[in-house]
PDB file of C-alpha atoms and ligand atoms in Angstrom:
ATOM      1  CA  UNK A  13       0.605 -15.040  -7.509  1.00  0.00           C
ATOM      2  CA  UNK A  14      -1.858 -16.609 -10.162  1.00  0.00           C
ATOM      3  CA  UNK A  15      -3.109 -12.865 -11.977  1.00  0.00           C
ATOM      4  CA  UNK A  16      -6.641 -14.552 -12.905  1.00  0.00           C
ATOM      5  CA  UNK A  17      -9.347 -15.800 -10.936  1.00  0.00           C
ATOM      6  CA  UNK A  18      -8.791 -14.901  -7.439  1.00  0.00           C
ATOM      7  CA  UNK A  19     -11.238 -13.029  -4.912  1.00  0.00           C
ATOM      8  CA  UNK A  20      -9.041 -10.040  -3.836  1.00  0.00           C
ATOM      9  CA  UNK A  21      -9.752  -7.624  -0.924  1.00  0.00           C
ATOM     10  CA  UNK A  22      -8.027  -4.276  -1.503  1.00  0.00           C
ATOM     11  CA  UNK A  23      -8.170  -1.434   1.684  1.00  0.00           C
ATOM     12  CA  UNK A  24      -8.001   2.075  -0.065  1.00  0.00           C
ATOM     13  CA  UNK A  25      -9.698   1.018  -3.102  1.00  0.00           C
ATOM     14  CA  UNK A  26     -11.633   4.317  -3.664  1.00  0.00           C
ATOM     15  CA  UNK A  27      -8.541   6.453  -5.429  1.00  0.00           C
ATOM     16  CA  UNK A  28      -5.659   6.225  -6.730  1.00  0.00           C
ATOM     17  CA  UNK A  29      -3.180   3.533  -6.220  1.00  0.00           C
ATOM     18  CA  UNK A  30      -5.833   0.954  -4.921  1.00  0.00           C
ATOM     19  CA  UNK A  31      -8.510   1.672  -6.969  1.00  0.00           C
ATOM     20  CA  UNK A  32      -6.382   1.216 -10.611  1.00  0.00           C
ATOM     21  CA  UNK A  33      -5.257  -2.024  -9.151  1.00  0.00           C
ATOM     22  CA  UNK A  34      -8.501  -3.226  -8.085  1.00  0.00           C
ATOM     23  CA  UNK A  35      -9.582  -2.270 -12.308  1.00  0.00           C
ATOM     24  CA  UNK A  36      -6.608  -3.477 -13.372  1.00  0.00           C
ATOM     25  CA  UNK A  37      -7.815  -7.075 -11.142  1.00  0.00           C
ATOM     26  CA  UNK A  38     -11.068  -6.826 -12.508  1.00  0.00           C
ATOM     27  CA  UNK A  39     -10.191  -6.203 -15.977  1.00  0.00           C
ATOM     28  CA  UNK A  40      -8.311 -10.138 -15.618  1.00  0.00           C
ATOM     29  CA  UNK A  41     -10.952 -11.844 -14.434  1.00  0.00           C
ATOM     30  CA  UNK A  42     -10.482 -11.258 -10.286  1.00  0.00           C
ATOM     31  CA  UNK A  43     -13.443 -10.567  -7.913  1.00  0.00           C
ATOM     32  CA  UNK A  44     -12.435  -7.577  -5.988  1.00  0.00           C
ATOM     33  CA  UNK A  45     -13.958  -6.209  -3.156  1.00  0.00           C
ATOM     34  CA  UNK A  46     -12.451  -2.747  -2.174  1.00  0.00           C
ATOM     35  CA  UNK A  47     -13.278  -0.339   0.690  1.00  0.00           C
ATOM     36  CA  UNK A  48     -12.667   2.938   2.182  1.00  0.00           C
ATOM     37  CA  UNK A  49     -14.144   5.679   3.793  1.00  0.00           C
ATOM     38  CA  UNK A  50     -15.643   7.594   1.033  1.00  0.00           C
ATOM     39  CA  UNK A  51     -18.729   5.563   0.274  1.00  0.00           C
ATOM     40  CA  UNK A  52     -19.806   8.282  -3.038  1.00  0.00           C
ATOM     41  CA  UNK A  53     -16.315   6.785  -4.676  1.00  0.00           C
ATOM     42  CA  UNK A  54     -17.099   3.222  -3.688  1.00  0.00           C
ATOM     43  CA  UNK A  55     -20.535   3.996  -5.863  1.00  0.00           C
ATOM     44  CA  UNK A  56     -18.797   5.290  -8.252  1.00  0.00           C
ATOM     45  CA  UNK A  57     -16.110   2.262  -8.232  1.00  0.00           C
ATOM     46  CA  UNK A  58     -18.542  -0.440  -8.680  1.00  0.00           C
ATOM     47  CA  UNK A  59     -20.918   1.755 -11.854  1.00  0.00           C
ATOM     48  CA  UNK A  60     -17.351   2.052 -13.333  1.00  0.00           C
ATOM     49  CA  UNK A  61     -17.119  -1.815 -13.311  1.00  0.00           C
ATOM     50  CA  UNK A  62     -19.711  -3.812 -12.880  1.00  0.00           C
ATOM     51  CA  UNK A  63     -19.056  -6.721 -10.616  1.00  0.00           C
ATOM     52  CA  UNK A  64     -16.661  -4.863  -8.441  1.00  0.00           C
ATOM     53  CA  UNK A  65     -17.875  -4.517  -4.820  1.00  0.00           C
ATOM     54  CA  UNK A  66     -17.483  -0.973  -2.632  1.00  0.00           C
ATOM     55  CA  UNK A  67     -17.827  -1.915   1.265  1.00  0.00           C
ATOM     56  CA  UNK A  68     -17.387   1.181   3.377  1.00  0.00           C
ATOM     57  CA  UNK A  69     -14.492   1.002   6.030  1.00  0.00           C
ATOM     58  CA  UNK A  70     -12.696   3.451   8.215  1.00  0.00           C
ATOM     59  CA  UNK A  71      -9.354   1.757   9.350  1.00  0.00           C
ATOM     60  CA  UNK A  72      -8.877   3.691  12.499  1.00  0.00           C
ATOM     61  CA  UNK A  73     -12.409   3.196  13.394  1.00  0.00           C
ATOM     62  CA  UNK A  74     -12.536  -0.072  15.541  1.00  0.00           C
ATOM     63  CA  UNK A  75     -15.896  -0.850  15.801  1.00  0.00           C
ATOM     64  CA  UNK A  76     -15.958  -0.777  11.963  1.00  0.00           C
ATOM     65  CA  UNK A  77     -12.761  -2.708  11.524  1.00  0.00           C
ATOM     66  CA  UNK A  78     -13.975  -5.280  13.815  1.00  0.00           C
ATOM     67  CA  UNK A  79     -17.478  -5.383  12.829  1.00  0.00           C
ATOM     68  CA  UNK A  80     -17.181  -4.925   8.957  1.00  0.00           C
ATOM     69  CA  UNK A  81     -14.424  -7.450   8.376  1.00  0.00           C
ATOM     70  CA  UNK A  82     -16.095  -9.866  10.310  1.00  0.00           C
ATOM     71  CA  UNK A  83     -19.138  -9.378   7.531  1.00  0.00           C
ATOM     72  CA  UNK A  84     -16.678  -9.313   5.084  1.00  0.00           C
ATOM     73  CA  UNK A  85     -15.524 -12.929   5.710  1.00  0.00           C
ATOM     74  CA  UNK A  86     -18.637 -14.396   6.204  1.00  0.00           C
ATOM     75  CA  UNK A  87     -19.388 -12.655   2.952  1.00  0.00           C
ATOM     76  CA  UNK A  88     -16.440 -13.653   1.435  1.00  0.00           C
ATOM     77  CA  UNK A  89     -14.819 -16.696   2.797  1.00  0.00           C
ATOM     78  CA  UNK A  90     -12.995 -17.322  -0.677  1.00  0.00           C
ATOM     79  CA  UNK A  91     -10.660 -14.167  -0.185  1.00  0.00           C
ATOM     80  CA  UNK A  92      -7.675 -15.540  -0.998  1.00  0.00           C
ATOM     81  CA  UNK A  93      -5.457 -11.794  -1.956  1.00  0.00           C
ATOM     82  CA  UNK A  94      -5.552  -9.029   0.575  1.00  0.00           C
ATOM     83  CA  UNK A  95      -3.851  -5.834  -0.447  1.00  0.00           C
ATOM     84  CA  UNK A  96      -3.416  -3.491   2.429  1.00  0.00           C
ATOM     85  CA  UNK A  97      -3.134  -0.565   0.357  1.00  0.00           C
ATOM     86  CA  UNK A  98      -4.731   2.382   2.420  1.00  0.00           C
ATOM     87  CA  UNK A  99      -2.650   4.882   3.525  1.00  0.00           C
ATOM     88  CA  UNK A 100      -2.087   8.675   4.597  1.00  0.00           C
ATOM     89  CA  UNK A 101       0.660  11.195   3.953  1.00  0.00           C
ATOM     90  CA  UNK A 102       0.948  14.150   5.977  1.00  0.00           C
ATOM     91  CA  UNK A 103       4.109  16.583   5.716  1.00  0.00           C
ATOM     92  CA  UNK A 104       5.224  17.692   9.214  1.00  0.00           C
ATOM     93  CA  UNK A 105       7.469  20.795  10.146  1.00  0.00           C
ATOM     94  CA  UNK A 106       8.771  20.129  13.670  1.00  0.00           C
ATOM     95  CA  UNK A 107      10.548  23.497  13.966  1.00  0.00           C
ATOM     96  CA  UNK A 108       7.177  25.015  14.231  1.00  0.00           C
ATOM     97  CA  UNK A 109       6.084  26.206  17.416  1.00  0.00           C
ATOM     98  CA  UNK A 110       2.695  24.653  16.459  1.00  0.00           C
ATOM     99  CA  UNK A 111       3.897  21.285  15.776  1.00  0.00           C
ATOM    100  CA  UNK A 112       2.526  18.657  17.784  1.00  0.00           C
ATOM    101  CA  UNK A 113       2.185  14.790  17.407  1.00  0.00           C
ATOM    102  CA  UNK A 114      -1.315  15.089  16.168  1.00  0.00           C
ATOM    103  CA  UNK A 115      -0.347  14.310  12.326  1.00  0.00           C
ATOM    104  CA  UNK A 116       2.441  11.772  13.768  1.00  0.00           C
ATOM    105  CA  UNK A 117      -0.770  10.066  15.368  1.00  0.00           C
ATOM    106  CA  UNK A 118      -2.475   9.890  12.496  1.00  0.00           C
ATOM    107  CA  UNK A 119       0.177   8.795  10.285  1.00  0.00           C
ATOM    108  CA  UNK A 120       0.571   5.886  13.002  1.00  0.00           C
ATOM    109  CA  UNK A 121      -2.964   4.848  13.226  1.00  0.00           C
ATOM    110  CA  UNK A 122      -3.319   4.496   9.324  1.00  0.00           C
ATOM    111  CA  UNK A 123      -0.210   3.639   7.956  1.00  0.00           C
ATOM    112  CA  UNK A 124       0.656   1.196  10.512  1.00  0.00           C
ATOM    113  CA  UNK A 125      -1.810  -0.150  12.393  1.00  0.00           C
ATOM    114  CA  UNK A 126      -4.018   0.141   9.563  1.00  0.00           C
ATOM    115  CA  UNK A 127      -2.295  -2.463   7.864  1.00  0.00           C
ATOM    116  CA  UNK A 128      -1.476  -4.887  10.847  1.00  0.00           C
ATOM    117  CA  UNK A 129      -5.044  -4.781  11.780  1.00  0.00           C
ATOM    118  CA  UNK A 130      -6.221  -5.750   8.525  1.00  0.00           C
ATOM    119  CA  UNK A 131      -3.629  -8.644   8.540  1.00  0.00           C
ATOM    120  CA  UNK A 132      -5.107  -9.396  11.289  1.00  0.00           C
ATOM    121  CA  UNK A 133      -8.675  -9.806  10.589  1.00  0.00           C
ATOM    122  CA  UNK A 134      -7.865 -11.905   7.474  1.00  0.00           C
ATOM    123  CA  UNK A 135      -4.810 -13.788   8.265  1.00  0.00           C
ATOM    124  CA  UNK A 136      -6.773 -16.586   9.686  1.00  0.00           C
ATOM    125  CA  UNK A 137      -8.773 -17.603   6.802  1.00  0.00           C
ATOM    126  CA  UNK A 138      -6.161 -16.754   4.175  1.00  0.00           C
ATOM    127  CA  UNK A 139      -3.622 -18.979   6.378  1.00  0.00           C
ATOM    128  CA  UNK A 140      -6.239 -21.806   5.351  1.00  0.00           C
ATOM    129  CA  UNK A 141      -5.656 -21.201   1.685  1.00  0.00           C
ATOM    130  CA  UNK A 142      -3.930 -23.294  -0.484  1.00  0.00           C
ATOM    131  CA  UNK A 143      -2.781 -19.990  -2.467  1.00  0.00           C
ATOM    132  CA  UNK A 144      -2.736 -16.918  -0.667  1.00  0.00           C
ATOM    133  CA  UNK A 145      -0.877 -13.494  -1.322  1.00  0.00           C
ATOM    134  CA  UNK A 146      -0.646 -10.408   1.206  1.00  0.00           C
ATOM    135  CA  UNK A 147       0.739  -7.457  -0.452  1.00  0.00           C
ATOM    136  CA  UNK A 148       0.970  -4.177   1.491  1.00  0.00           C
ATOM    137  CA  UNK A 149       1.730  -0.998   0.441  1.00  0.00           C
ATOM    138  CA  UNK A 150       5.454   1.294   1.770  1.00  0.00           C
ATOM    139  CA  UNK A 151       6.924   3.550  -0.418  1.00  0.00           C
ATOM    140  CA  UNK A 152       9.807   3.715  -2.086  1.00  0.00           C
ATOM    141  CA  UNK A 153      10.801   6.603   1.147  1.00  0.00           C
ATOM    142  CA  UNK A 154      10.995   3.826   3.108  1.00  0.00           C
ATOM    143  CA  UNK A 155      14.737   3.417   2.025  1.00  0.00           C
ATOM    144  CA  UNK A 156      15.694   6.978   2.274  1.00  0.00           C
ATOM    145  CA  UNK A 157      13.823   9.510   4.098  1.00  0.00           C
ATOM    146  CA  UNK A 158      12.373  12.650   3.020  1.00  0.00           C
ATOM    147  CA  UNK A 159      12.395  14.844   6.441  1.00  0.00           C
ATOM    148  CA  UNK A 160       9.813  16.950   5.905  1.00  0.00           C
ATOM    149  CA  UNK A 161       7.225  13.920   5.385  1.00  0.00           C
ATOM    150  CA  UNK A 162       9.546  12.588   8.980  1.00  0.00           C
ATOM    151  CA  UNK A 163       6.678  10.175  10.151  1.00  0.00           C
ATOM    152  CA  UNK A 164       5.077   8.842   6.909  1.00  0.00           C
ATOM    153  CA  UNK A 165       8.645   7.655   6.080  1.00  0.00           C
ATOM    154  CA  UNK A 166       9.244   6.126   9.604  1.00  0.00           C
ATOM    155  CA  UNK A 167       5.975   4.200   8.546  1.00  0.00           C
ATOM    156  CA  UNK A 168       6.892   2.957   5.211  1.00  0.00           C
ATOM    157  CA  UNK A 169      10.342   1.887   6.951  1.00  0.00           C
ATOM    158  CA  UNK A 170       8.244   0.263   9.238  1.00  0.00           C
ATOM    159  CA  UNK A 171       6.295  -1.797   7.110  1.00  0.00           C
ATOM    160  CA  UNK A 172       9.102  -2.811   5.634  1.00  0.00           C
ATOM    161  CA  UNK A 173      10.614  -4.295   8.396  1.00  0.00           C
ATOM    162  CA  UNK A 174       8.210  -6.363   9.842  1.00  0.00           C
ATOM    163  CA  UNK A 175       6.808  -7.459   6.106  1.00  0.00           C
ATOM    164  CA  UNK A 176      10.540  -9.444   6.669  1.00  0.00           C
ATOM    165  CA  UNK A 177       9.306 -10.899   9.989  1.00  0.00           C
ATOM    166  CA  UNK A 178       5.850 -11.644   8.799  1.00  0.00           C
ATOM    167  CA  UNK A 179       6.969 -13.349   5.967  1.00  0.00           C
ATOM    168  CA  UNK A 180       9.823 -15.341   7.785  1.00  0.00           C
ATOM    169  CA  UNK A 181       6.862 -16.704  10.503  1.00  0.00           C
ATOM    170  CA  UNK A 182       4.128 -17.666   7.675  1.00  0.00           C
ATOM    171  CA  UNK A 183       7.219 -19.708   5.958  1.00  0.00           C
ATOM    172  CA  UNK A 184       6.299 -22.581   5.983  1.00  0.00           C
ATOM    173  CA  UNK A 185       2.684 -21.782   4.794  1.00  0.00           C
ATOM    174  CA  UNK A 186       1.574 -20.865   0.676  1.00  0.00           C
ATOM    175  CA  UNK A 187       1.363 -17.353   1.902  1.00  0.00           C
ATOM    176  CA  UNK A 188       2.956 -15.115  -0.328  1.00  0.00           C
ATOM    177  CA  UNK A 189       3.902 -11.977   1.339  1.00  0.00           C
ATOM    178  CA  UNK A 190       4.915  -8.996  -1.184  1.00  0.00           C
ATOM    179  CA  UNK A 191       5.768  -5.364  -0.457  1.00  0.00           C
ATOM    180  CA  UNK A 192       4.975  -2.884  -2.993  1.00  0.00           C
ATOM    181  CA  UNK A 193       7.406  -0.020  -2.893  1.00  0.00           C
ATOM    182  CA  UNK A 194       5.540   2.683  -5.154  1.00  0.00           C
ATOM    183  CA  UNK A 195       8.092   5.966  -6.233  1.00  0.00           C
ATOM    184  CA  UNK A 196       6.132   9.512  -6.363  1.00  0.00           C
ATOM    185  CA  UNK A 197       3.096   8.763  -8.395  1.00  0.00           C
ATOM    186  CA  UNK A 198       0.481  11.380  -9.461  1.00  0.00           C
ATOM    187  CA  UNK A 199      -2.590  10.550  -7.454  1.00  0.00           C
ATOM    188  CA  UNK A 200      -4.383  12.847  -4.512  1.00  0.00           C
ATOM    189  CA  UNK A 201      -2.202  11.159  -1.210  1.00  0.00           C
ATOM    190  CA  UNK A 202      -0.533  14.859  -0.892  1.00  0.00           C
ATOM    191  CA  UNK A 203      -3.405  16.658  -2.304  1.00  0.00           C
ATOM    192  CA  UNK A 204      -4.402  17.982  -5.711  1.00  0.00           C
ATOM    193  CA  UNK A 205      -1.289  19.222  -7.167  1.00  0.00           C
ATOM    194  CA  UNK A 206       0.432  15.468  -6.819  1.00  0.00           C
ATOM    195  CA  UNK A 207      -2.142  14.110  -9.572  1.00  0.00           C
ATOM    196  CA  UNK A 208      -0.935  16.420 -12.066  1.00  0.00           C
ATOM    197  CA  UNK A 209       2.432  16.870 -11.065  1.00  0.00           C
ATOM    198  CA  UNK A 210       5.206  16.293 -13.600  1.00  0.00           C
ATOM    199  CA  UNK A 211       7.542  15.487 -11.801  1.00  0.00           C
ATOM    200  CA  UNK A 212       4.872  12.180 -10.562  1.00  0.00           C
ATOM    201  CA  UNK A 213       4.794   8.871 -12.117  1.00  0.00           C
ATOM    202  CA  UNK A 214       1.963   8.439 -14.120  1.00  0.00           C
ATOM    203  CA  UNK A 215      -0.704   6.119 -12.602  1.00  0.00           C
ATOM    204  CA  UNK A 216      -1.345   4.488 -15.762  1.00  0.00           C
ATOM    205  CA  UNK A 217       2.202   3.334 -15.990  1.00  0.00           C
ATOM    206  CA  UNK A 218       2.730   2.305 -12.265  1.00  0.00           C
ATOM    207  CA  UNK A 219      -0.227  -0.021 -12.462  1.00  0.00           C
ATOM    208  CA  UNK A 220       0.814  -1.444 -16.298  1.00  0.00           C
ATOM    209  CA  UNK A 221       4.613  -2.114 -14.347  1.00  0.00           C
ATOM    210  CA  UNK A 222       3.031  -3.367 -11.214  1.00  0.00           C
ATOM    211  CA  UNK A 223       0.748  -5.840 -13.007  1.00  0.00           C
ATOM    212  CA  UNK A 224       3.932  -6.836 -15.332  1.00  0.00           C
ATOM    213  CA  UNK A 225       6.255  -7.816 -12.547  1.00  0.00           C
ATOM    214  CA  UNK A 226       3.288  -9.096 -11.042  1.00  0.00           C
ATOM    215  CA  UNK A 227       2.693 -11.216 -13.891  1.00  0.00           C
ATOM    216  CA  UNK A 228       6.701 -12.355 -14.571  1.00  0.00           C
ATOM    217  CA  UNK A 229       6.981 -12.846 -10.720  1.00  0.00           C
ATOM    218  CA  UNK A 230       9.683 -10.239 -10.958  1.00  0.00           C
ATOM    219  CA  UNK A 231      10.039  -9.665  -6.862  1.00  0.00           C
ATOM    220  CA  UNK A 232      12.965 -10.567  -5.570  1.00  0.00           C
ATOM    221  CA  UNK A 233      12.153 -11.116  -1.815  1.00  0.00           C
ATOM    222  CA  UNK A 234       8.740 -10.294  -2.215  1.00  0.00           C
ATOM    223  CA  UNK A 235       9.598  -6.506  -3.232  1.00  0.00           C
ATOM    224  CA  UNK A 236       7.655  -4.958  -5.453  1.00  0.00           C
ATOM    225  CA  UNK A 237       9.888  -1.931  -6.489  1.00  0.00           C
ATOM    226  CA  UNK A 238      10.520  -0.044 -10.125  1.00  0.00           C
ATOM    227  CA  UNK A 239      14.410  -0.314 -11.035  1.00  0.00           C
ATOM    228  CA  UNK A 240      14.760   3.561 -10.887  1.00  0.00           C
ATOM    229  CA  UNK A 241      14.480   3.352  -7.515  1.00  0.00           C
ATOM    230  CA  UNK A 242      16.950   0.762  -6.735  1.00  0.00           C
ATOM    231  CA  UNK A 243      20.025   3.649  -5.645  1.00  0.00           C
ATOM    232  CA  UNK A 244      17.487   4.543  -2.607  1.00  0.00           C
ATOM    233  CA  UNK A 245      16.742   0.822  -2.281  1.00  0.00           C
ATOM    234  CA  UNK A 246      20.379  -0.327  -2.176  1.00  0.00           C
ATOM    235  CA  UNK A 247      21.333   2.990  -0.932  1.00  0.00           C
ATOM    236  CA  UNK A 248      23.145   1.554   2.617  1.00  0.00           C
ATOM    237  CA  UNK A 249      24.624  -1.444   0.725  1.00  0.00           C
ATOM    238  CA  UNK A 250      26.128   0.878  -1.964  1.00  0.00           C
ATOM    239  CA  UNK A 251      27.949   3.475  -0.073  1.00  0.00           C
ATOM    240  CA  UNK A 252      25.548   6.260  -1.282  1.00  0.00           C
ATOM    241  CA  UNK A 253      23.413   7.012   1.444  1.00  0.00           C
ATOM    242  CA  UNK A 254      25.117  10.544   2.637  1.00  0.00           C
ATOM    243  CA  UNK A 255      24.555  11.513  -0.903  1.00  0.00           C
ATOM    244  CA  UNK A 256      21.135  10.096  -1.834  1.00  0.00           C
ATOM    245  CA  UNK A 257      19.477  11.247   1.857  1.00  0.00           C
ATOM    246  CA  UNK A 258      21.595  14.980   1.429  1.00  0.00           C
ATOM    247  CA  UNK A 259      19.919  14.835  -2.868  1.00  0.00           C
ATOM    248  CA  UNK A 260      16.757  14.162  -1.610  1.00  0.00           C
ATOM    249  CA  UNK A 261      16.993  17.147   1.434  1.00  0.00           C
ATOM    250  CA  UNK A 262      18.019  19.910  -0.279  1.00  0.00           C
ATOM    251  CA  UNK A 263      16.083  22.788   1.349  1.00  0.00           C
TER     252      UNK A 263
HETATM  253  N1  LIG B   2       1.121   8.224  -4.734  1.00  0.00           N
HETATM  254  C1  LIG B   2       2.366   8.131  -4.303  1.00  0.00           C
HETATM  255  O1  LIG B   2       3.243   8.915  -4.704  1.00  0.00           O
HETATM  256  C2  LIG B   2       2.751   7.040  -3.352  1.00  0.00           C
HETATM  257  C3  LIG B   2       4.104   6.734  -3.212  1.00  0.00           C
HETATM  258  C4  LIG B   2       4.475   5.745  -2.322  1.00  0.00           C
HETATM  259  C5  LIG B   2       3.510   5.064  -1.599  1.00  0.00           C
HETATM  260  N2  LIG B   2       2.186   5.377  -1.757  1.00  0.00           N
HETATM  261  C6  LIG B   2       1.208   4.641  -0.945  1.00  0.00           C
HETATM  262  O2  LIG B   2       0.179   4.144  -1.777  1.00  0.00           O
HETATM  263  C7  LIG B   2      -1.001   3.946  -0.992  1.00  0.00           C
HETATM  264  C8  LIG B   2      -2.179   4.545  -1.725  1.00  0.00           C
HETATM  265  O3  LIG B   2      -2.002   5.935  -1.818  1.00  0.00           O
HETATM  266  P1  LIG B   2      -2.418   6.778  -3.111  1.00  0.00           P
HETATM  267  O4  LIG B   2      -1.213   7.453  -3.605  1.00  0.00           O
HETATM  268  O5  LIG B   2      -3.209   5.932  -4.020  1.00  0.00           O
HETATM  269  O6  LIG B   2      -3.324   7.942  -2.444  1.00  0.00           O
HETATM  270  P2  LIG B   2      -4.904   8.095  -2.285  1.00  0.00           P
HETATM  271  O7  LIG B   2      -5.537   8.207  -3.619  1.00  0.00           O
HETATM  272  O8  LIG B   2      -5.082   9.193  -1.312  1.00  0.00           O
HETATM  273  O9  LIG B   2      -5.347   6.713  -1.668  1.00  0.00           O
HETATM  274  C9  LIG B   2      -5.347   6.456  -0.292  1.00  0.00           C
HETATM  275  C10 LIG B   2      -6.429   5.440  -0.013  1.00  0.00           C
HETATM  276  O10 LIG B   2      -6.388   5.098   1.381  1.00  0.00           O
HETATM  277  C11 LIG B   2      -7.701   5.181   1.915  1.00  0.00           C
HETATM  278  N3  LIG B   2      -7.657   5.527   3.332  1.00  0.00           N
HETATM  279  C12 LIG B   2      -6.958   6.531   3.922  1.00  0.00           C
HETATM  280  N4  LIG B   2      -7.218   6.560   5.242  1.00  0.00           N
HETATM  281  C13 LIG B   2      -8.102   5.561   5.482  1.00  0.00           C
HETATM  282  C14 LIG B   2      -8.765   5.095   6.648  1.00  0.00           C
HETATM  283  N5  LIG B   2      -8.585   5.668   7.863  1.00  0.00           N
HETATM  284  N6  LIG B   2      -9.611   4.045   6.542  1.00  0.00           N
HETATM  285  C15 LIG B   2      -9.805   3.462   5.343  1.00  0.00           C
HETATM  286  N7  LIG B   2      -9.230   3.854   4.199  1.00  0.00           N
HETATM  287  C16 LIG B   2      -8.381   4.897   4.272  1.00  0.00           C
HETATM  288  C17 LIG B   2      -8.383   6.261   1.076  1.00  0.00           C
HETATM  289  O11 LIG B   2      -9.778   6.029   1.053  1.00  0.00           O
HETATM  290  P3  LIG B   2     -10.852   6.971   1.789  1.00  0.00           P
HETATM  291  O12 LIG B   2     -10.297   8.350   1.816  1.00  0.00           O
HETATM  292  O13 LIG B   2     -12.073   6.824   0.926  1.00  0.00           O
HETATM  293  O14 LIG B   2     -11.010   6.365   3.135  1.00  0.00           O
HETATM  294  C18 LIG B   2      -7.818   5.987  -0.303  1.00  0.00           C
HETATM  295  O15 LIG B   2      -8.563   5.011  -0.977  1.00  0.00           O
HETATM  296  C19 LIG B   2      -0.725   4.591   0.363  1.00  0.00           C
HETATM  297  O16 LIG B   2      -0.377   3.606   1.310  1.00  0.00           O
HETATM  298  C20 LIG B   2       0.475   5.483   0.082  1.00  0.00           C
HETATM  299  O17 LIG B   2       1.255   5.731   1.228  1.00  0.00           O
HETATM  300  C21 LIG B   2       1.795   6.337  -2.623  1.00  0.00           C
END
């Protein structure tokens, strides 16, 4: 994708992830327009740079799918980059007697249908585009599960299968479709701790090696994903599942 001069709708643009790619967009010369639920953060978004545009949006809210991304288009009918960023992260412990699917549900909702039904709403007019990009956002777990996070795996593995199929039906159209594949990176999805944790990826750095592949087109098959994390990637192909999956699930 051209990394200058788009119009570039990003869905979980109020933290983390989303919102240093929609500054690291701005910062290049993009419009971005980024939304969320949290409508104090999309304030505090656009006073941090000027320009950028905060339009609340709750993904598993219908009405305000529907009716928001229908003003969104008229708004914006230049959108040619959609990042379908937003996402949840939940950990699950189904040999409690309390467990339920509630979390599962949730997981669902967001993480997957989230991101179809913002395809959805914008696929039409960026399918009219001469130079379109749809990049959503798995996870690097997608490859190898962690079991105690069972569903928000499932949902990066998920995306990541029918990213294939979308992209193999818009072939024949300039639609880019990219998967970004972030590893554990210190932002708020599991709570406080994650944005400090050591053991995280900086943000910083995720978003300056994002933007560089970005920028050297460095996504083979339209995956976005760090070379650390190519042993979970190519984990099946490489013989090294057992041991990855059994590294990964020590407790
Ligand atoms: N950080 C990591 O280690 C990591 C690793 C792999 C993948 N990822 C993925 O990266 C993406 C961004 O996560 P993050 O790490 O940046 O965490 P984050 O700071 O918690 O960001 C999540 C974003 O999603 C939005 N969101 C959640 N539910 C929503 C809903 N129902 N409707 C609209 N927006 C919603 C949140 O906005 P509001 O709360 O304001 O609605 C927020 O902007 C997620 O898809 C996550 O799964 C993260």
């Amino acid at each position: 994708m051209q990394m200058t001069g788009n119009t570039i709708l990003i869905t979980g643009g109020t933290s983390g992830i989303g919102r240093a790619l929609a500054e690291a967009f701005h910062d290049r010369g993009n419009r971005v327009i980024v939304t969320g639920r949290r409508s104090c953060l999309l304030d505090e978004v656009a006073v941090n740079r000027p320009g950028l545009i905060g339009i609340p949006l709750d993904l598993n809210d219908d009405l305000s799918v529907s009716e928001t991304t229908e003003q969104i288009r008229a708004r914006f009918p230049e959108i040619n980059v959609l990042i379908a960023n937003a996402g949840i992260s939940r950990m699950e412990d189904i040999m409690a007697e309390s467990w339920d699917t509630s979390a599962a549900q949730e997981i669902v909702n967001t993480n997957i249908m989230g991101v179809l039904r913002t395809i959805a709403a914008f696929l039409p007019m960026l399918k009219s585009r001469p130079d379109a990009t749809i990049m959503a956002t798995g996870s690097a777990l997608a490859f190898v599960p962690r079991a105690d996070f069972a569903t928000y795996c499932a949902s990066k593995a998920f995306l990541h299968s029918w990213l294939q199929s979308l992209r193999h039906q818009l072939r024949t159209l300039p639609v880019e479709v990219l998967e970004l594949s972030p590893p554990y990176v210190q932002t708020k999805l599991t709570g406080e701790r994650q944005a400090s944790d050591p053991r995280a990826m900086p943000l910083t750095t995720y978003i300056a090696d994002v933007m560089r592949m970005l920028e050297e087109g460095n996504h083979p098959h339209g995956e976005l994903i760090l070379e650390r994390d190519f042993p979970r990637r190519y984990a099946e192909r490489d013989g090294r599942y057992e041991e990855i999956f059994t590294a990964m699930n020590l407790t």
